[in-house]
């Protein structure tokens, strides 16, 4: 550890970088801002859920929250960047989303974009057969009958998260024409670790699209199922 770096402390695990003690950094920053009459503000749009992790991180960095109608902000946390926000923003104001980022954030729009790319690049053929309800409901029923009902499917709301509304449909189970749902053929032979299904959460930060700049966080999250996988119904 470097001498004088009082805001660092030794990590709890070997071969890991030192940890930053944000409390000491926060005190130093707040004192600096006070001496130079500087104020850093952030606001959260009224249509966005307030996450404690976001609020605490910004406060620790020396920001203070301002009202939703205030124009004195440096960071805006919003669910979707609106054109009026971009027109009014100054060079020292940043938002947490790029315009049209929901094109890859919403399941239905992401599938439409993947479908377009599949017609050009074979690298996009990794996704299972997918249908958007209600428009593709008739095609779904016809394909299902032609395949003799041998596949299972998974239904998800097009604009939801955190596992809400997800349903696995059996081979001969009735499927209703639900608007706002995306239905994909269930992957019956997934990759397993010791018989358990798992998924990976990798965190990336995109700061620019032209040129493309992506920062990948070194650590991720692996989630395992609590029971061994079987495709029997």
PDB file of C-alpha atoms in Angstrom:
ATOM      1  CA  UNK A   1       0.000   0.000   0.000  1.00  0.00           C
ATOM      2  CA  UNK A   2       1.332   3.412  -0.929  1.00  0.00           C
ATOM      3  CA  UNK A   3       2.243   5.758   1.878  1.00  0.00           C
ATOM      4  CA  UNK A   4      -0.349   8.468   2.371  1.00  0.00           C
ATOM      5  CA  UNK A   5      -3.137   6.519   0.672  1.00  0.00           C
ATOM      6  CA  UNK A   6      -5.244   6.513   3.832  1.00  0.00           C
ATOM      7  CA  UNK A   7      -8.432   5.808   1.901  1.00  0.00           C
ATOM      8  CA  UNK A   8      -7.165   2.333   0.923  1.00  0.00           C
ATOM      9  CA  UNK A   9      -7.223  -0.810   3.011  1.00  0.00           C
ATOM     10  CA  UNK A  10      -6.041  -4.358   2.407  1.00  0.00           C
ATOM     11  CA  UNK A  11      -8.532  -6.647   0.659  1.00  0.00           C
ATOM     12  CA  UNK A  12      -9.995  -9.625   2.494  1.00  0.00           C
ATOM     13  CA  UNK A  13      -8.826 -12.088  -0.190  1.00  0.00           C
ATOM     14  CA  UNK A  14      -5.390 -12.775  -1.596  1.00  0.00           C
ATOM     15  CA  UNK A  15      -4.471 -11.468  -5.050  1.00  0.00           C
ATOM     16  CA  UNK A  16      -7.218  -8.846  -4.907  1.00  0.00           C
ATOM     17  CA  UNK A  17      -6.673  -5.077  -5.214  1.00  0.00           C
ATOM     18  CA  UNK A  18      -6.951  -2.822  -2.195  1.00  0.00           C
ATOM     19  CA  UNK A  19     -10.411  -1.625  -1.209  1.00  0.00           C
ATOM     20  CA  UNK A  20     -11.377   2.019  -1.297  1.00  0.00           C
ATOM     21  CA  UNK A  21     -12.799   3.417   1.930  1.00  0.00           C
ATOM     22  CA  UNK A  22     -15.467   5.675   0.499  1.00  0.00           C
ATOM     23  CA  UNK A  23     -16.296   7.400   3.768  1.00  0.00           C
ATOM     24  CA  UNK A  24     -12.889   9.095   3.930  1.00  0.00           C
ATOM     25  CA  UNK A  25     -13.043   9.956   0.237  1.00  0.00           C
ATOM     26  CA  UNK A  26     -16.508  11.423   0.733  1.00  0.00           C
ATOM     27  CA  UNK A  27     -15.365  13.651   3.587  1.00  0.00           C
ATOM     28  CA  UNK A  28     -12.394  14.903   1.564  1.00  0.00           C
ATOM     29  CA  UNK A  29     -14.534  15.606  -1.506  1.00  0.00           C
ATOM     30  CA  UNK A  30     -17.245  17.386   0.442  1.00  0.00           C
ATOM     31  CA  UNK A  31     -14.626  19.597   2.091  1.00  0.00           C
ATOM     32  CA  UNK A  32     -13.092  20.392  -1.313  1.00  0.00           C
ATOM     33  CA  UNK A  33     -16.484  21.239  -2.822  1.00  0.00           C
ATOM     34  CA  UNK A  34     -17.313  23.433   0.160  1.00  0.00           C
ATOM     35  CA  UNK A  35     -14.044  25.373  -0.092  1.00  0.00           C
ATOM     36  CA  UNK A  36     -14.504  25.971  -3.826  1.00  0.00           C
ATOM     37  CA  UNK A  37     -18.263  26.633  -3.624  1.00  0.00           C
ATOM     38  CA  UNK A  38     -19.013  23.649  -5.873  1.00  0.00           C
ATOM     39  CA  UNK A  39     -22.225  21.631  -5.835  1.00  0.00           C
ATOM     40  CA  UNK A  40     -22.765  18.333  -7.646  1.00  0.00           C
ATOM     41  CA  UNK A  41     -26.396  17.339  -8.007  1.00  0.00           C
ATOM     42  CA  UNK A  42     -28.244  14.263  -9.209  1.00  0.00           C
ATOM     43  CA  UNK A  43     -31.903  13.625  -9.755  1.00  0.00           C
ATOM     44  CA  UNK A  44     -34.076  10.593 -10.333  1.00  0.00           C
ATOM     45  CA  UNK A  45     -36.979  10.837 -12.754  1.00  0.00           C
ATOM     46  CA  UNK A  46     -40.437  10.418 -11.271  1.00  0.00           C
ATOM     47  CA  UNK A  47     -41.157   7.356 -13.428  1.00  0.00           C
ATOM     48  CA  UNK A  48     -38.069   5.464 -12.234  1.00  0.00           C
ATOM     49  CA  UNK A  49     -37.766   3.222  -9.205  1.00  0.00           C
ATOM     50  CA  UNK A  50     -35.406   4.590  -6.555  1.00  0.00           C
ATOM     51  CA  UNK A  51     -32.587   2.126  -5.905  1.00  0.00           C
ATOM     52  CA  UNK A  52     -30.740   2.571  -2.620  1.00  0.00           C
ATOM     53  CA  UNK A  53     -27.503   1.373  -4.219  1.00  0.00           C
ATOM     54  CA  UNK A  54     -27.687   4.191  -6.779  1.00  0.00           C
ATOM     55  CA  UNK A  55     -28.564   6.876  -4.234  1.00  0.00           C
ATOM     56  CA  UNK A  56     -25.913   5.777  -1.732  1.00  0.00           C
ATOM     57  CA  UNK A  57     -23.206   5.526  -4.399  1.00  0.00           C
ATOM     58  CA  UNK A  58     -23.869   9.035  -5.696  1.00  0.00           C
ATOM     59  CA  UNK A  59     -24.061  10.513  -2.204  1.00  0.00           C
ATOM     60  CA  UNK A  60     -20.799   8.811  -1.296  1.00  0.00           C
ATOM     61  CA  UNK A  61     -19.208  10.354  -4.386  1.00  0.00           C
ATOM     62  CA  UNK A  62     -20.166  13.828  -3.148  1.00  0.00           C
ATOM     63  CA  UNK A  63     -23.434  14.371  -5.033  1.00  0.00           C
ATOM     64  CA  UNK A  64     -26.602  15.613  -3.427  1.00  0.00           C
ATOM     65  CA  UNK A  65     -30.114  14.844  -4.636  1.00  0.00           C
ATOM     66  CA  UNK A  66     -32.227  17.592  -6.199  1.00  0.00           C
ATOM     67  CA  UNK A  67     -35.909  17.749  -7.033  1.00  0.00           C
ATOM     68  CA  UNK A  68     -37.309  16.035 -10.152  1.00  0.00           C
ATOM     69  CA  UNK A  69     -38.084  19.410 -11.759  1.00  0.00           C
ATOM     70  CA  UNK A  70     -34.727  21.000 -10.979  1.00  0.00           C
ATOM     71  CA  UNK A  71     -32.350  21.925 -13.814  1.00  0.00           C
ATOM     72  CA  UNK A  72     -29.320  22.037 -11.494  1.00  0.00           C
ATOM     73  CA  UNK A  73     -28.113  18.479 -11.887  1.00  0.00           C
ATOM     74  CA  UNK A  74     -25.026  16.711 -13.185  1.00  0.00           C
ATOM     75  CA  UNK A  75     -26.393  13.159 -13.276  1.00  0.00           C
ATOM     76  CA  UNK A  76     -29.917  12.034 -14.124  1.00  0.00           C
ATOM     77  CA  UNK A  77     -31.034   8.490 -13.333  1.00  0.00           C
ATOM     78  CA  UNK A  78     -33.929   7.621 -15.587  1.00  0.00           C
ATOM     79  CA  UNK A  79     -35.566   4.575 -17.102  1.00  0.00           C
ATOM     80  CA  UNK A  80     -35.610   5.972 -20.623  1.00  0.00           C
ATOM     81  CA  UNK A  81     -33.822   8.973 -22.079  1.00  0.00           C
ATOM     82  CA  UNK A  82     -36.327  11.308 -23.702  1.00  0.00           C
ATOM     83  CA  UNK A  83     -35.547  13.648 -26.645  1.00  0.00           C
ATOM     84  CA  UNK A  84     -36.392  16.733 -24.574  1.00  0.00           C
ATOM     85  CA  UNK A  85     -33.813  15.705 -21.975  1.00  0.00           C
ATOM     86  CA  UNK A  86     -31.128  15.519 -24.648  1.00  0.00           C
ATOM     87  CA  UNK A  87     -32.059  18.880 -26.157  1.00  0.00           C
ATOM     88  CA  UNK A  88     -31.935  20.635 -22.795  1.00  0.00           C
ATOM     89  CA  UNK A  89     -28.812  18.894 -21.433  1.00  0.00           C
ATOM     90  CA  UNK A  90     -25.545  20.804 -21.157  1.00  0.00           C
ATOM     91  CA  UNK A  91     -22.044  19.403 -21.602  1.00  0.00           C
ATOM     92  CA  UNK A  92     -21.669  18.797 -17.851  1.00  0.00           C
ATOM     93  CA  UNK A  93     -24.904  16.797 -17.548  1.00  0.00           C
ATOM     94  CA  UNK A  94     -24.937  13.019 -18.024  1.00  0.00           C
ATOM     95  CA  UNK A  95     -27.715  10.417 -18.114  1.00  0.00           C
ATOM     96  CA  UNK A  96     -27.596   6.694 -17.375  1.00  0.00           C
ATOM     97  CA  UNK A  97     -29.106   5.625 -20.715  1.00  0.00           C
ATOM     98  CA  UNK A  98     -28.366   6.221 -24.364  1.00  0.00           C
ATOM     99  CA  UNK A  99     -31.325   7.115 -26.604  1.00  0.00           C
ATOM    100  CA  UNK A 100     -33.146   4.042 -27.911  1.00  0.00           C
ATOM    101  CA  UNK A 101     -31.265   1.737 -25.520  1.00  0.00           C
ATOM    102  CA  UNK A 102     -34.582   0.010 -24.837  1.00  0.00           C
ATOM    103  CA  UNK A 103     -34.157  -1.571 -28.280  1.00  0.00           C
ATOM    104  CA  UNK A 104     -31.974  -4.154 -26.530  1.00  0.00           C
ATOM    105  CA  UNK A 105     -33.564  -3.809 -23.089  1.00  0.00           C
ATOM    106  CA  UNK A 106     -37.104  -4.880 -23.978  1.00  0.00           C
ATOM    107  CA  UNK A 107     -37.455  -8.541 -24.858  1.00  0.00           C
ATOM    108  CA  UNK A 108     -39.809  -8.031 -27.800  1.00  0.00           C
ATOM    109  CA  UNK A 109     -37.731  -5.272 -29.402  1.00  0.00           C
ATOM    110  CA  UNK A 110     -34.520  -7.205 -28.847  1.00  0.00           C
ATOM    111  CA  UNK A 111     -36.027 -10.219 -30.630  1.00  0.00           C
ATOM    112  CA  UNK A 112     -37.107  -8.035 -33.569  1.00  0.00           C
ATOM    113  CA  UNK A 113     -33.557  -6.706 -33.875  1.00  0.00           C
ATOM    114  CA  UNK A 114     -32.086 -10.198 -33.609  1.00  0.00           C
ATOM    115  CA  UNK A 115     -34.502 -11.414 -36.293  1.00  0.00           C
ATOM    116  CA  UNK A 116     -33.293  -8.704 -38.650  1.00  0.00           C
ATOM    117  CA  UNK A 117     -29.659  -9.556 -37.948  1.00  0.00           C
ATOM    118  CA  UNK A 118     -30.280 -13.291 -38.495  1.00  0.00           C
ATOM    119  CA  UNK A 119     -31.145 -12.533 -42.108  1.00  0.00           C
ATOM    120  CA  UNK A 120     -27.667 -11.074 -42.618  1.00  0.00           C
ATOM    121  CA  UNK A 121     -25.313 -12.800 -40.161  1.00  0.00           C
ATOM    122  CA  UNK A 122     -25.306 -16.489 -39.229  1.00  0.00           C
ATOM    123  CA  UNK A 123     -23.747 -15.603 -35.853  1.00  0.00           C
ATOM    124  CA  UNK A 124     -27.217 -14.555 -34.651  1.00  0.00           C
ATOM    125  CA  UNK A 125     -28.745 -18.012 -35.075  1.00  0.00           C
ATOM    126  CA  UNK A 126     -28.099 -18.932 -31.445  1.00  0.00           C
ATOM    127  CA  UNK A 127     -31.601 -17.991 -30.275  1.00  0.00           C
ATOM    128  CA  UNK A 128     -34.417 -20.566 -30.192  1.00  0.00           C
ATOM    129  CA  UNK A 129     -37.570 -20.127 -32.247  1.00  0.00           C
ATOM    130  CA  UNK A 130     -39.522 -17.212 -30.788  1.00  0.00           C
ATOM    131  CA  UNK A 131     -42.980 -15.677 -31.212  1.00  0.00           C
ATOM    132  CA  UNK A 132     -44.429 -12.305 -30.237  1.00  0.00           C
ATOM    133  CA  UNK A 133     -47.994 -12.383 -28.963  1.00  0.00           C
ATOM    134  CA  UNK A 134     -50.575 -11.530 -30.118  1.00  0.00           C
ATOM    135  CA  UNK A 135     -49.260 -11.024 -33.688  1.00  0.00           C
ATOM    136  CA  UNK A 136     -47.529 -14.415 -33.972  1.00  0.00           C
ATOM    137  CA  UNK A 137     -50.159 -16.425 -32.104  1.00  0.00           C
ATOM    138  CA  UNK A 138     -51.606 -18.095 -35.198  1.00  0.00           C
ATOM    139  CA  UNK A 139     -48.150 -19.012 -36.518  1.00  0.00           C
ATOM    140  CA  UNK A 140     -47.248 -20.373 -33.082  1.00  0.00           C
ATOM    141  CA  UNK A 141     -50.295 -22.653 -33.059  1.00  0.00           C
ATOM    142  CA  UNK A 142     -49.616 -23.861 -36.606  1.00  0.00           C
ATOM    143  CA  UNK A 143     -45.942 -24.598 -35.906  1.00  0.00           C
ATOM    144  CA  UNK A 144     -46.808 -26.347 -32.674  1.00  0.00           C
ATOM    145  CA  UNK A 145     -49.321 -28.601 -34.395  1.00  0.00           C
ATOM    146  CA  UNK A 146     -46.919 -29.324 -37.277  1.00  0.00           C
ATOM    147  CA  UNK A 147     -44.252 -30.371 -34.758  1.00  0.00           C
ATOM    148  CA  UNK A 148     -46.752 -32.725 -33.085  1.00  0.00           C
ATOM    149  CA  UNK A 149     -46.570 -30.802 -29.786  1.00  0.00           C
ATOM    150  CA  UNK A 150     -43.175 -32.259 -28.933  1.00  0.00           C
ATOM    151  CA  UNK A 151     -41.617 -29.034 -27.614  1.00  0.00           C
ATOM    152  CA  UNK A 152     -41.990 -27.117 -24.378  1.00  0.00           C
ATOM    153  CA  UNK A 153     -42.101 -23.317 -24.384  1.00  0.00           C
ATOM    154  CA  UNK A 154     -41.322 -20.487 -22.012  1.00  0.00           C
ATOM    155  CA  UNK A 155     -43.515 -17.375 -21.827  1.00  0.00           C
ATOM    156  CA  UNK A 156     -42.277 -14.013 -20.580  1.00  0.00           C
ATOM    157  CA  UNK A 157     -43.819 -10.532 -20.425  1.00  0.00           C
ATOM    158  CA  UNK A 158     -42.165  -8.354 -23.059  1.00  0.00           C
ATOM    159  CA  UNK A 159     -41.488  -5.444 -20.713  1.00  0.00           C
ATOM    160  CA  UNK A 160     -40.963  -6.944 -17.274  1.00  0.00           C
ATOM    161  CA  UNK A 161     -38.005  -8.018 -15.141  1.00  0.00           C
ATOM    162  CA  UNK A 162     -36.899  -9.881 -12.007  1.00  0.00           C
ATOM    163  CA  UNK A 163     -38.581 -13.104 -13.149  1.00  0.00           C
ATOM    164  CA  UNK A 164     -42.095 -11.684 -12.905  1.00  0.00           C
ATOM    165  CA  UNK A 165     -44.762 -13.371 -15.038  1.00  0.00           C
ATOM    166  CA  UNK A 166     -42.531 -16.135 -16.443  1.00  0.00           C
ATOM    167  CA  UNK A 167     -44.249 -19.438 -17.174  1.00  0.00           C
ATOM    168  CA  UNK A 168     -43.055 -22.749 -18.647  1.00  0.00           C
ATOM    169  CA  UNK A 169     -45.618 -24.374 -20.948  1.00  0.00           C
ATOM    170  CA  UNK A 170     -45.842 -28.150 -21.250  1.00  0.00           C
ATOM    171  CA  UNK A 171     -45.906 -29.999 -24.559  1.00  0.00           C
ATOM    172  CA  UNK A 172     -49.690 -30.338 -24.789  1.00  0.00           C
ATOM    173  CA  UNK A 173     -50.641 -27.555 -22.408  1.00  0.00           C
ATOM    174  CA  UNK A 174     -53.040 -24.933 -23.720  1.00  0.00           C
ATOM    175  CA  UNK A 175     -51.494 -21.548 -24.520  1.00  0.00           C
ATOM    176  CA  UNK A 176     -53.756 -18.516 -24.546  1.00  0.00           C
ATOM    177  CA  UNK A 177     -53.353 -15.504 -26.819  1.00  0.00           C
ATOM    178  CA  UNK A 178     -51.892 -13.100 -24.257  1.00  0.00           C
ATOM    179  CA  UNK A 179     -50.985  -9.639 -25.555  1.00  0.00           C
ATOM    180  CA  UNK A 180     -47.565  -8.317 -24.585  1.00  0.00           C
ATOM    181  CA  UNK A 181     -45.883 -11.708 -24.218  1.00  0.00           C
ATOM    182  CA  UNK A 182     -42.872 -13.262 -25.902  1.00  0.00           C
ATOM    183  CA  UNK A 183     -42.854 -17.059 -26.271  1.00  0.00           C
ATOM    184  CA  UNK A 184     -39.701 -19.054 -27.012  1.00  0.00           C
ATOM    185  CA  UNK A 185     -39.054 -22.714 -27.577  1.00  0.00           C
ATOM    186  CA  UNK A 186     -37.657 -24.108 -24.332  1.00  0.00           C
ATOM    187  CA  UNK A 187     -34.023 -25.269 -24.491  1.00  0.00           C
ATOM    188  CA  UNK A 188     -34.417 -28.845 -23.283  1.00  0.00           C
ATOM    189  CA  UNK A 189     -30.704 -29.733 -23.222  1.00  0.00           C
ATOM    190  CA  UNK A 190     -28.997 -26.779 -21.497  1.00  0.00           C
ATOM    191  CA  UNK A 191     -25.396 -26.757 -20.351  1.00  0.00           C
ATOM    192  CA  UNK A 192     -25.217 -28.003 -16.756  1.00  0.00           C
ATOM    193  CA  UNK A 193     -22.658 -27.909 -13.961  1.00  0.00           C
ATOM    194  CA  UNK A 194     -22.870 -31.090 -11.887  1.00  0.00           C
ATOM    195  CA  UNK A 195     -26.451 -31.460 -13.065  1.00  0.00           C
ATOM    196  CA  UNK A 196     -27.567 -27.945 -12.094  1.00  0.00           C
ATOM    197  CA  UNK A 197     -28.746 -25.157 -14.372  1.00  0.00           C
ATOM    198  CA  UNK A 198     -27.041 -21.808 -13.922  1.00  0.00           C
ATOM    199  CA  UNK A 199     -26.805 -18.347 -15.380  1.00  0.00           C
ATOM    200  CA  UNK A 200     -24.113 -15.696 -15.495  1.00  0.00           C
ATOM    201  CA  UNK A 201     -24.504 -12.014 -14.679  1.00  0.00           C
ATOM    202  CA  UNK A 202     -21.757  -9.993 -16.344  1.00  0.00           C
ATOM    203  CA  UNK A 203     -21.665  -6.244 -15.774  1.00  0.00           C
ATOM    204  CA  UNK A 204     -20.633  -3.925 -18.599  1.00  0.00           C
ATOM    205  CA  UNK A 205     -20.570  -0.154 -18.976  1.00  0.00           C
ATOM    206  CA  UNK A 206     -21.008   1.368 -22.439  1.00  0.00           C
ATOM    207  CA  UNK A 207     -19.739   4.944 -22.564  1.00  0.00           C
ATOM    208  CA  UNK A 208     -19.815   5.464 -26.324  1.00  0.00           C
ATOM    209  CA  UNK A 209     -21.266   3.852 -29.442  1.00  0.00           C
ATOM    210  CA  UNK A 210     -19.236   5.809 -31.993  1.00  0.00           C
ATOM    211  CA  UNK A 211     -16.513   4.865 -31.408  1.00  0.00           C
ATOM    212  CA  UNK A 212     -17.675   1.844 -29.432  1.00  0.00           C
ATOM    213  CA  UNK A 213     -16.297   1.847 -25.874  1.00  0.00           C
ATOM    214  CA  UNK A 214     -17.283  -0.920 -23.466  1.00  0.00           C
ATOM    215  CA  UNK A 215     -15.860  -1.529 -19.993  1.00  0.00           C
ATOM    216  CA  UNK A 216     -16.300  -4.995 -18.495  1.00  0.00           C
ATOM    217  CA  UNK A 217     -16.326  -5.382 -14.723  1.00  0.00           C
ATOM    218  CA  UNK A 218     -13.781  -7.968 -13.613  1.00  0.00           C
ATOM    219  CA  UNK A 219     -16.142  -9.749 -11.249  1.00  0.00           C
ATOM    220  CA  UNK A 220     -19.536 -11.234 -12.076  1.00  0.00           C
ATOM    221  CA  UNK A 221     -22.279 -13.290 -10.513  1.00  0.00           C
ATOM    222  CA  UNK A 222     -23.123 -16.970 -11.006  1.00  0.00           C
ATOM    223  CA  UNK A 223     -26.542 -18.209  -9.907  1.00  0.00           C
ATOM    224  CA  UNK A 224     -27.255 -21.925  -9.548  1.00  0.00           C
ATOM    225  CA  UNK A 225     -30.587 -23.713  -9.393  1.00  0.00           C
ATOM    226  CA  UNK A 226     -31.382 -25.363  -6.068  1.00  0.00           C
ATOM    227  CA  UNK A 227     -32.479 -28.643  -7.668  1.00  0.00           C
ATOM    228  CA  UNK A 228     -30.894 -30.767 -10.373  1.00  0.00           C
ATOM    229  CA  UNK A 229     -32.311 -30.227 -13.832  1.00  0.00           C
ATOM    230  CA  UNK A 230     -34.794 -32.588 -15.447  1.00  0.00           C
ATOM    231  CA  UNK A 231     -37.057 -31.974 -18.437  1.00  0.00           C
ATOM    232  CA  UNK A 232     -39.669 -34.477 -17.301  1.00  0.00           C
ATOM    233  CA  UNK A 233     -43.097 -32.964 -16.729  1.00  0.00           C
TER     234      UNK A 233
END
